[in-house]
Amino acid sequence: MAKKSLKATKPTFTMSCKDIGSEDCGFSVTTHSADEVKKAIFAHAKYAHPEKLAGMSEAEKQGMMKKMDEMLISKK
Ligand SMILES: [Zn+2]
Protein backbone atom coordinates (compact mmCIF):
# COMPACT_ATOMS: atom_id res chain seq x y z
CA MET A 1 0.00 0.00 0.00
CA ALA A 2 1.33 3.43 -0.93
CA LYS A 3 1.84 5.71 2.01
CA LYS A 4 1.59 9.40 1.32
CA SER A 5 3.19 11.78 3.70
CA LEU A 6 0.81 14.61 4.44
CA LYS A 7 1.66 18.04 5.64
CA ALA A 8 -0.95 17.80 8.36
CA THR A 9 0.36 16.49 11.63
CA LYS A 10 -2.98 14.98 12.48
CA PRO A 11 -3.64 11.47 11.28
CA THR A 12 -6.45 10.95 8.82
CA PHE A 13 -9.08 8.29 9.08
CA THR A 14 -10.83 6.93 6.05
CA MET A 15 -13.76 4.61 5.88
CA SER A 16 -16.01 3.57 3.07
CA CYS A 17 -19.53 2.31 3.09
CA LYS A 18 -18.18 -0.92 1.60
CA ASP A 19 -16.27 -1.44 4.83
CA ILE A 20 -19.53 -1.79 6.67
CA GLY A 21 -21.09 -4.13 4.17
CA SER A 22 -22.62 -2.03 1.39
CA GLU A 23 -20.87 -3.60 -1.58
CA ASP A 24 -22.59 -1.46 -4.18
CA CYS A 25 -22.12 1.89 -2.46
CA GLY A 26 -19.29 4.22 -3.41
CA PHE A 27 -19.53 6.51 -0.40
CA SER A 28 -16.40 7.08 1.63
CA VAL A 29 -15.29 9.66 4.13
CA THR A 30 -11.96 10.96 5.38
CA THR A 31 -11.57 13.05 8.50
CA HIS A 32 -9.03 13.76 11.20
CA SER A 33 -10.84 11.92 13.90
CA ALA A 34 -12.10 8.38 14.25
CA ASP A 35 -15.26 9.67 15.90
CA GLU A 36 -16.01 11.95 12.97
CA VAL A 37 -15.62 9.07 10.55
CA LYS A 38 -18.09 6.95 12.46
CA LYS A 39 -20.55 9.84 12.74
CA ALA A 40 -20.29 10.53 9.02
CA ILE A 41 -20.78 6.89 8.10
CA PHE A 42 -23.82 6.64 10.33
CA ALA A 43 -25.26 9.89 9.00
CA HIS A 44 -24.75 8.59 5.49
CA ALA A 45 -26.28 5.21 6.29
CA LYS A 46 -29.27 6.96 7.82
CA TYR A 47 -30.28 8.66 4.60
CA ALA A 48 -28.76 6.35 2.00
CA HIS A 49 -29.51 3.00 3.60
CA PRO A 50 -32.31 3.57 6.11
CA GLU A 51 -33.51 -0.01 5.68
CA LYS A 52 -30.08 -1.27 6.69
CA LEU A 53 -30.08 0.65 9.95
CA ALA A 54 -33.73 -0.07 10.60
CA GLY A 55 -33.01 -3.76 10.42
CA MET A 56 -30.25 -3.55 13.00
CA SER A 57 -30.65 -4.04 16.72
CA GLU A 58 -28.80 -1.81 19.19
CA ALA A 59 -26.43 -4.69 19.83
CA GLU A 60 -25.71 -5.01 16.13
CA LYS A 61 -25.04 -1.28 15.86
CA GLN A 62 -22.64 -1.53 18.78
CA GLY A 63 -20.97 -4.43 17.04
CA MET A 64 -20.62 -2.38 13.89
CA MET A 65 -19.09 0.48 15.90
CA LYS A 66 -16.60 -1.94 17.37
CA LYS A 67 -15.76 -3.30 13.96
CA MET A 68 -15.20 0.24 12.70
CA ASP A 69 -13.00 1.02 15.69
CA GLU A 70 -10.86 -2.00 14.91
CA MET A 71 -10.61 -1.06 11.26
CA LEU A 72 -9.68 2.51 12.09
CA ILE A 73 -7.01 1.41 14.53
CA SER A 74 -5.49 -1.06 12.11
CA LYS A 75 -5.37 1.55 9.35
CA LYS A 76 -3.51 4.12 11.41
ZN1 LIG B 1 -23.57 3.78 1.51
PDB file of N, CA and C and ligand atoms in Angstrom:
ATOM      1  N   MET A   1       0.832  -1.210   0.000  1.00  0.00           N
ATOM      2  CA  MET A   1       0.000   0.000   0.000  1.00  0.00           C
ATOM      3  C   MET A   1       0.867   1.260   0.000  1.00  0.00           C
ATOM      4  N   ALA A   2       0.552   2.190  -0.851  1.00  0.00           N
ATOM      5  CA  ALA A   2       1.330   3.425  -0.925  1.00  0.00           C
ATOM      6  C   ALA A   2       1.013   4.322   0.265  1.00  0.00           C
ATOM      7  N   LYS A   3       2.063   4.834   0.856  1.00  0.00           N
ATOM      8  CA  LYS A   3       1.837   5.714   2.005  1.00  0.00           C
ATOM      9  C   LYS A   3       2.256   7.124   1.633  1.00  0.00           C
ATOM     10  N   LYS A   4       1.279   8.012   1.627  1.00  0.00           N
ATOM     11  CA  LYS A   4       1.587   9.404   1.321  1.00  0.00           C
ATOM     12  C   LYS A   4       1.922  10.138   2.600  1.00  0.00           C
ATOM     13  N   SER A   5       2.913  10.974   2.519  1.00  0.00           N
ATOM     14  CA  SER A   5       3.190  11.785   3.702  1.00  0.00           C
ATOM     15  C   SER A   5       2.463  13.112   3.547  1.00  0.00           C
ATOM     16  N   LEU A   6       1.605  13.388   4.496  1.00  0.00           N
ATOM     17  CA  LEU A   6       0.809  14.608   4.436  1.00  0.00           C
ATOM     18  C   LEU A   6       1.447  15.693   5.267  1.00  0.00           C
ATOM     19  N   LYS A   7       1.130  16.916   4.889  1.00  0.00           N
ATOM     20  CA  LYS A   7       1.657  18.039   5.643  1.00  0.00           C
ATOM     21  C   LYS A   7       1.039  18.095   7.037  1.00  0.00           C
ATOM     22  N   ALA A   8      -0.235  17.747   7.079  1.00  0.00           N
ATOM     23  CA  ALA A   8      -0.945  17.798   8.355  1.00  0.00           C
ATOM     24  C   ALA A   8      -0.308  16.856   9.370  1.00  0.00           C
ATOM     25  N   THR A   9      -0.219  17.320  10.587  1.00  0.00           N
ATOM     26  CA  THR A   9       0.360  16.492  11.628  1.00  0.00           C
ATOM     27  C   THR A   9      -0.668  15.504  12.175  1.00  0.00           C
ATOM     28  N   LYS A  10      -1.928  15.876  12.006  1.00  0.00           N
ATOM     29  CA  LYS A  10      -2.984  14.982  12.481  1.00  0.00           C
ATOM     30  C   LYS A  10      -3.123  13.773  11.569  1.00  0.00           C
ATOM     31  N   PRO A  11      -3.398  12.638  12.133  1.00  0.00           N
ATOM     32  CA  PRO A  11      -3.637  11.470  11.279  1.00  0.00           C
ATOM     33  C   PRO A  11      -4.989  11.601  10.595  1.00  0.00           C
ATOM     34  N   THR A  12      -5.140  10.941   9.473  1.00  0.00           N
ATOM     35  CA  THR A  12      -6.445  10.945   8.825  1.00  0.00           C
ATOM     36  C   THR A  12      -7.052   9.551   8.922  1.00  0.00           C
ATOM     37  N   PHE A  13      -8.349   9.543   9.000  1.00  0.00           N
ATOM     38  CA  PHE A  13      -9.080   8.291   9.081  1.00  0.00           C
ATOM     39  C   PHE A  13     -10.023   8.214   7.897  1.00  0.00           C
ATOM     40  N   THR A  14      -9.954   7.115   7.201  1.00  0.00           N
ATOM     41  CA  THR A  14     -10.828   6.926   6.050  1.00  0.00           C
ATOM     42  C   THR A  14     -11.656   5.673   6.230  1.00  0.00           C
ATOM     43  N   MET A  15     -12.910   5.791   5.863  1.00  0.00           N
ATOM     44  CA  MET A  15     -13.758   4.606   5.881  1.00  0.00           C
ATOM     45  C   MET A  15     -14.746   4.706   4.748  1.00  0.00           C
ATOM     46  N   SER A  16     -15.022   3.579   4.141  1.00  0.00           N
ATOM     47  CA  SER A  16     -16.011   3.574   3.071  1.00  0.00           C
ATOM     48  C   SER A  16     -17.210   2.749   3.489  1.00  0.00           C
ATOM     49  N   CYS A  17     -18.298   3.015   2.791  1.00  0.00           N
ATOM     50  CA  CYS A  17     -19.529   2.308   3.087  1.00  0.00           C
ATOM     51  C   CYS A  17     -19.342   0.804   2.831  1.00  0.00           C
ATOM     52  N   LYS A  18     -18.471   0.489   1.896  1.00  0.00           N
ATOM     53  CA  LYS A  18     -18.180  -0.916   1.600  1.00  0.00           C
ATOM     54  C   LYS A  18     -17.623  -1.623   2.831  1.00  0.00           C
ATOM     55  N   ASP A  19     -16.868  -0.856   3.624  1.00  0.00           N
ATOM     56  CA  ASP A  19     -16.267  -1.435   4.833  1.00  0.00           C
ATOM     57  C   ASP A  19     -17.318  -1.940   5.805  1.00  0.00           C
ATOM     58  N   ILE A  20     -18.494  -1.347   5.740  1.00  0.00           N
ATOM     59  CA  ILE A  20     -19.533  -1.788   6.668  1.00  0.00           C
ATOM     60  C   ILE A  20     -20.593  -2.623   5.960  1.00  0.00           C
ATOM     61  N   GLY A  21     -20.237  -3.116   4.781  1.00  0.00           N
ATOM     62  CA  GLY A  21     -21.088  -4.126   4.173  1.00  0.00           C
ATOM     63  C   GLY A  21     -21.928  -3.711   2.985  1.00  0.00           C
ATOM     64  N   SER A  22     -21.839  -2.432   2.547  1.00  0.00           N
ATOM     65  CA  SER A  22     -22.624  -2.025   1.386  1.00  0.00           C
ATOM     66  C   SER A  22     -21.763  -2.128   0.130  1.00  0.00           C
ATOM     67  N   GLU A  23     -21.744  -3.307  -0.441  1.00  0.00           N
ATOM     68  CA  GLU A  23     -20.871  -3.601  -1.578  1.00  0.00           C
ATOM     69  C   GLU A  23     -21.063  -2.649  -2.755  1.00  0.00           C
ATOM     70  N   ASP A  24     -22.306  -2.242  -2.983  1.00  0.00           N
ATOM     71  CA  ASP A  24     -22.589  -1.461  -4.183  1.00  0.00           C
ATOM     72  C   ASP A  24     -22.612   0.042  -3.938  1.00  0.00           C
ATOM     73  N   CYS A  25     -22.100   0.467  -2.800  1.00  0.00           N
ATOM     74  CA  CYS A  25     -22.117   1.889  -2.462  1.00  0.00           C
ATOM     75  C   CYS A  25     -20.717   2.468  -2.558  1.00  0.00           C
ATOM     76  N   GLY A  26     -20.602   3.619  -3.202  1.00  0.00           N
ATOM     77  CA  GLY A  26     -19.294   4.219  -3.407  1.00  0.00           C
ATOM     78  C   GLY A  26     -18.938   5.300  -2.398  1.00  0.00           C
ATOM     79  N   PHE A  27     -19.778   5.452  -1.378  1.00  0.00           N
ATOM     80  CA  PHE A  27     -19.526   6.505  -0.396  1.00  0.00           C
ATOM     81  C   PHE A  27     -18.307   6.199   0.466  1.00  0.00           C
ATOM     82  N   SER A  28     -17.486   7.222   0.657  1.00  0.00           N
ATOM     83  CA  SER A  28     -16.401   7.076   1.627  1.00  0.00           C
ATOM     84  C   SER A  28     -16.125   8.436   2.251  1.00  0.00           C
ATOM     85  N   VAL A  29     -15.511   8.419   3.412  1.00  0.00           N
ATOM     86  CA  VAL A  29     -15.287   9.659   4.129  1.00  0.00           C
ATOM     87  C   VAL A  29     -13.891   9.644   4.744  1.00  0.00           C
ATOM     88  N   THR A  30     -13.268  10.831   4.758  1.00  0.00           N
ATOM     89  CA  THR A  30     -11.956  10.965   5.377  1.00  0.00           C
ATOM     90  C   THR A  30     -11.990  12.162   6.316  1.00  0.00           C
ATOM     91  N   THR A  31     -11.615  11.951   7.545  1.00  0.00           N
ATOM     92  CA  THR A  31     -11.572  13.052   8.500  1.00  0.00           C
ATOM     93  C   THR A  31     -10.317  12.912   9.355  1.00  0.00           C
ATOM     94  N   HIS A  32     -10.182  13.810  10.308  1.00  0.00           N
ATOM     95  CA  HIS A  32      -9.028  13.761  11.200  1.00  0.00           C
ATOM     96  C   HIS A  32      -9.342  13.105  12.525  1.00  0.00           C
ATOM     97  N   SER A  33     -10.537  12.597  12.651  1.00  0.00           N
ATOM     98  CA  SER A  33     -10.842  11.919  13.902  1.00  0.00           C
ATOM     99  C   SER A  33     -11.685  10.680  13.668  1.00  0.00           C
ATOM    100  N   ALA A  34     -11.381   9.642  14.409  1.00  0.00           N
ATOM    101  CA  ALA A  34     -12.097   8.378  14.247  1.00  0.00           C
ATOM    102  C   ALA A  34     -13.580   8.562  14.560  1.00  0.00           C
ATOM    103  N   ASP A  35     -13.870   9.413  15.536  1.00  0.00           N
ATOM    104  CA  ASP A  35     -15.258   9.670  15.904  1.00  0.00           C
ATOM    105  C   ASP A  35     -16.032  10.311  14.755  1.00  0.00           C
ATOM    106  N   GLU A  36     -15.368  11.270  14.089  1.00  0.00           N
ATOM    107  CA  GLU A  36     -16.014  11.954  12.970  1.00  0.00           C
ATOM    108  C   GLU A  36     -16.317  10.980  11.840  1.00  0.00           C
ATOM    109  N   VAL A  37     -15.405  10.055  11.606  1.00  0.00           N
ATOM    110  CA  VAL A  37     -15.617   9.071  10.545  1.00  0.00           C
ATOM    111  C   VAL A  37     -16.858   8.242  10.853  1.00  0.00           C
ATOM    112  N   LYS A  38     -16.948   7.779  12.078  1.00  0.00           N
ATOM    113  CA  LYS A  38     -18.086   6.948  12.456  1.00  0.00           C
ATOM    114  C   LYS A  38     -19.390   7.730  12.358  1.00  0.00           C
ATOM    115  N   LYS A  39     -19.356   8.982  12.814  1.00  0.00           N
ATOM    116  CA  LYS A  39     -20.545   9.843  12.738  1.00  0.00           C
ATOM    117  C   LYS A  39     -20.968  10.024  11.293  1.00  0.00           C
ATOM    118  N   ALA A  40     -19.986  10.281  10.437  1.00  0.00           N
ATOM    119  CA  ALA A  40     -20.290  10.533   9.024  1.00  0.00           C
ATOM    120  C   ALA A  40     -20.851   9.283   8.354  1.00  0.00           C
ATOM    121  N   ILE A  41     -20.286   8.141   8.691  1.00  0.00           N
ATOM    122  CA  ILE A  41     -20.779   6.889   8.099  1.00  0.00           C
ATOM    123  C   ILE A  41     -22.213   6.634   8.558  1.00  0.00           C
ATOM    124  N   PHE A  42     -22.471   6.870   9.829  1.00  0.00           N
ATOM    125  CA  PHE A  42     -23.824   6.641  10.334  1.00  0.00           C
ATOM    126  C   PHE A  42     -24.810   7.633   9.729  1.00  0.00           C
ATOM    127  N   ALA A  43     -24.387   8.872   9.604  1.00  0.00           N
ATOM    128  CA  ALA A  43     -25.255   9.889   8.999  1.00  0.00           C
ATOM    129  C   ALA A  43     -25.568   9.506   7.560  1.00  0.00           C
ATOM    130  N   HIS A  44     -24.552   9.025   6.868  1.00  0.00           N
ATOM    131  CA  HIS A  44     -24.746   8.585   5.486  1.00  0.00           C
ATOM    132  C   HIS A  44     -25.700   7.397   5.438  1.00  0.00           C
ATOM    133  N   ALA A  45     -25.454   6.418   6.289  1.00  0.00           N
ATOM    134  CA  ALA A  45     -26.279   5.207   6.291  1.00  0.00           C
ATOM    135  C   ALA A  45     -27.736   5.549   6.586  1.00  0.00           C
ATOM    136  N   LYS A  46     -27.924   6.560   7.432  1.00  0.00           N
ATOM    137  CA  LYS A  46     -29.274   6.964   7.822  1.00  0.00           C
ATOM    138  C   LYS A  46     -30.101   7.430   6.636  1.00  0.00           C
ATOM    139  N   TYR A  47     -29.471   8.198   5.733  1.00  0.00           N
ATOM    140  CA  TYR A  47     -30.276   8.661   4.599  1.00  0.00           C
ATOM    141  C   TYR A  47     -30.117   7.801   3.359  1.00  0.00           C
ATOM    142  N   ALA A  48     -28.971   7.141   3.202  1.00  0.00           N
ATOM    143  CA  ALA A  48     -28.762   6.348   1.999  1.00  0.00           C
ATOM    144  C   ALA A  48     -29.225   4.905   2.162  1.00  0.00           C
ATOM    145  N   HIS A  49     -29.113   4.395   3.358  1.00  0.00           N
ATOM    146  CA  HIS A  49     -29.509   3.000   3.603  1.00  0.00           C
ATOM    147  C   HIS A  49     -30.371   2.882   4.854  1.00  0.00           C
ATOM    148  N   PRO A  50     -31.483   3.592   4.881  1.00  0.00           N
ATOM    149  CA  PRO A  50     -32.312   3.570   6.108  1.00  0.00           C
ATOM    150  C   PRO A  50     -32.771   2.156   6.454  1.00  0.00           C
ATOM    151  N   GLU A  51     -33.008   1.345   5.426  1.00  0.00           N
ATOM    152  CA  GLU A  51     -33.505  -0.013   5.680  1.00  0.00           C
ATOM    153  C   GLU A  51     -32.436  -0.857   6.367  1.00  0.00           C
ATOM    154  N   LYS A  52     -31.185  -0.518   6.080  1.00  0.00           N
ATOM    155  CA  LYS A  52     -30.081  -1.268   6.687  1.00  0.00           C
ATOM    156  C   LYS A  52     -30.021  -0.995   8.189  1.00  0.00           C
ATOM    157  N   LEU A  53     -30.121   0.282   8.540  1.00  0.00           N
ATOM    158  CA  LEU A  53     -30.078   0.655   9.954  1.00  0.00           C
ATOM    159  C   LEU A  53     -31.336   0.189  10.676  1.00  0.00           C
ATOM    160  N   ALA A  54     -32.465   0.312   9.982  1.00  0.00           N
ATOM    161  CA  ALA A  54     -33.735  -0.067  10.600  1.00  0.00           C
ATOM    162  C   ALA A  54     -33.757  -1.544  10.961  1.00  0.00           C
ATOM    163  N   GLY A  55     -33.033  -2.337  10.179  1.00  0.00           N
ATOM    164  CA  GLY A  55     -33.010  -3.765  10.425  1.00  0.00           C
ATOM    165  C   GLY A  55     -32.001  -4.200  11.464  1.00  0.00           C
ATOM    166  N   MET A  56     -31.290  -3.217  12.029  1.00  0.00           N
ATOM    167  CA  MET A  56     -30.250  -3.554  12.999  1.00  0.00           C
ATOM    168  C   MET A  56     -30.709  -3.314  14.429  1.00  0.00           C
ATOM    169  N   SER A  57     -30.360  -4.237  15.298  1.00  0.00           N
ATOM    170  CA  SER A  57     -30.652  -4.035  16.718  1.00  0.00           C
ATOM    171  C   SER A  57     -29.563  -3.139  17.308  1.00  0.00           C
ATOM    172  N   GLU A  58     -29.821  -2.639  18.517  1.00  0.00           N
ATOM    173  CA  GLU A  58     -28.805  -1.813  19.191  1.00  0.00           C
ATOM    174  C   GLU A  58     -27.493  -2.573  19.322  1.00  0.00           C
ATOM    175  N   ALA A  59     -27.623  -3.865  19.649  1.00  0.00           N
ATOM    176  CA  ALA A  59     -26.425  -4.693  19.831  1.00  0.00           C
ATOM    177  C   ALA A  59     -25.646  -4.799  18.524  1.00  0.00           C
ATOM    178  N   GLU A  60     -26.373  -4.907  17.426  1.00  0.00           N
ATOM    179  CA  GLU A  60     -25.706  -5.012  16.126  1.00  0.00           C
ATOM    180  C   GLU A  60     -25.014  -3.703  15.762  1.00  0.00           C
ATOM    181  N   LYS A  61     -25.670  -2.585  16.130  1.00  0.00           N
ATOM    182  CA  LYS A  61     -25.042  -1.282  15.865  1.00  0.00           C
ATOM    183  C   LYS A  61     -23.764  -1.132  16.681  1.00  0.00           C
ATOM    184  N   GLN A  62     -23.841  -1.569  17.928  1.00  0.00           N
ATOM    185  CA  GLN A  62     -22.645  -1.528  18.781  1.00  0.00           C
ATOM    186  C   GLN A  62     -21.532  -2.378  18.175  1.00  0.00           C
ATOM    187  N   GLY A  63     -21.941  -3.540  17.658  1.00  0.00           N
ATOM    188  CA  GLY A  63     -20.971  -4.434  17.041  1.00  0.00           C
ATOM    189  C   GLY A  63     -20.321  -3.804  15.824  1.00  0.00           C
ATOM    190  N   MET A  64     -21.134  -3.054  15.063  1.00  0.00           N
ATOM    191  CA  MET A  64     -20.621  -2.380  13.889  1.00  0.00           C
ATOM    192  C   MET A  64     -19.636  -1.280  14.295  1.00  0.00           C
ATOM    193  N   MET A  65     -19.987  -0.560  15.361  1.00  0.00           N
ATOM    194  CA  MET A  65     -19.093   0.476  15.900  1.00  0.00           C
ATOM    195  C   MET A  65     -17.749  -0.134  16.268  1.00  0.00           C
ATOM    196  N   LYS A  66     -17.816  -1.276  16.922  1.00  0.00           N
ATOM    197  CA  LYS A  66     -16.600  -1.936  17.373  1.00  0.00           C
ATOM    198  C   LYS A  66     -15.756  -2.356  16.174  1.00  0.00           C
ATOM    199  N   LYS A  67     -16.444  -2.877  15.175  1.00  0.00           N
ATOM    200  CA  LYS A  67     -15.763  -3.303  13.958  1.00  0.00           C
ATOM    201  C   LYS A  67     -15.072  -2.103  13.308  1.00  0.00           C
ATOM    202  N   MET A  68     -15.774  -0.967  13.292  1.00  0.00           N
ATOM    203  CA  MET A  68     -15.200   0.240  12.698  1.00  0.00           C
ATOM    204  C   MET A  68     -13.997   0.702  13.503  1.00  0.00           C
ATOM    205  N   ASP A  69     -14.115   0.643  14.828  1.00  0.00           N
ATOM    206  CA  ASP A  69     -12.997   1.019  15.692  1.00  0.00           C
ATOM    207  C   ASP A  69     -11.758   0.200  15.344  1.00  0.00           C
ATOM    208  N   GLU A  70     -11.979  -1.106  15.211  1.00  0.00           N
ATOM    209  CA  GLU A  70     -10.864  -2.003  14.910  1.00  0.00           C
ATOM    210  C   GLU A  70     -10.256  -1.691  13.563  1.00  0.00           C
ATOM    211  N   MET A  71     -11.110  -1.398  12.580  1.00  0.00           N
ATOM    212  CA  MET A  71     -10.607  -1.064  11.255  1.00  0.00           C
ATOM    213  C   MET A  71      -9.811   0.234  11.287  1.00  0.00           C
ATOM    214  N   LEU A  72     -10.339   1.205  12.042  1.00  0.00           N
ATOM    215  CA  LEU A  72      -9.677   2.513  12.086  1.00  0.00           C
ATOM    216  C   LEU A  72      -8.335   2.410  12.782  1.00  0.00           C
ATOM    217  N   ILE A  73      -8.263   1.583  13.808  1.00  0.00           N
ATOM    218  CA  ILE A  73      -7.007   1.405  14.531  1.00  0.00           C
ATOM    219  C   ILE A  73      -5.973   0.720  13.640  1.00  0.00           C
ATOM    220  N   SER A  74      -6.431  -0.297  12.935  1.00  0.00           N
ATOM    221  CA  SER A  74      -5.486  -1.061  12.111  1.00  0.00           C
ATOM    222  C   SER A  74      -4.991  -0.265  10.911  1.00  0.00           C
ATOM    223  N   LYS A  75      -5.763   0.749  10.522  1.00  0.00           N
ATOM    224  CA  LYS A  75      -5.367   1.552   9.352  1.00  0.00           C
ATOM    225  C   LYS A  75      -4.423   2.687   9.705  1.00  0.00           C
ATOM    226  N   LYS A  76      -4.300   2.978  10.970  1.00  0.00           N
ATOM    227  CA  LYS A  76      -3.513   4.119  11.411  1.00  0.00           C
ATOM    228  C   LYS A  76      -2.089   4.084  10.869  1.00  0.00           C
TER     229      LYS A  76
HETATM  230 ZN    ZN B   1     -23.568   3.781   1.510  1.00  0.00          ZN
END
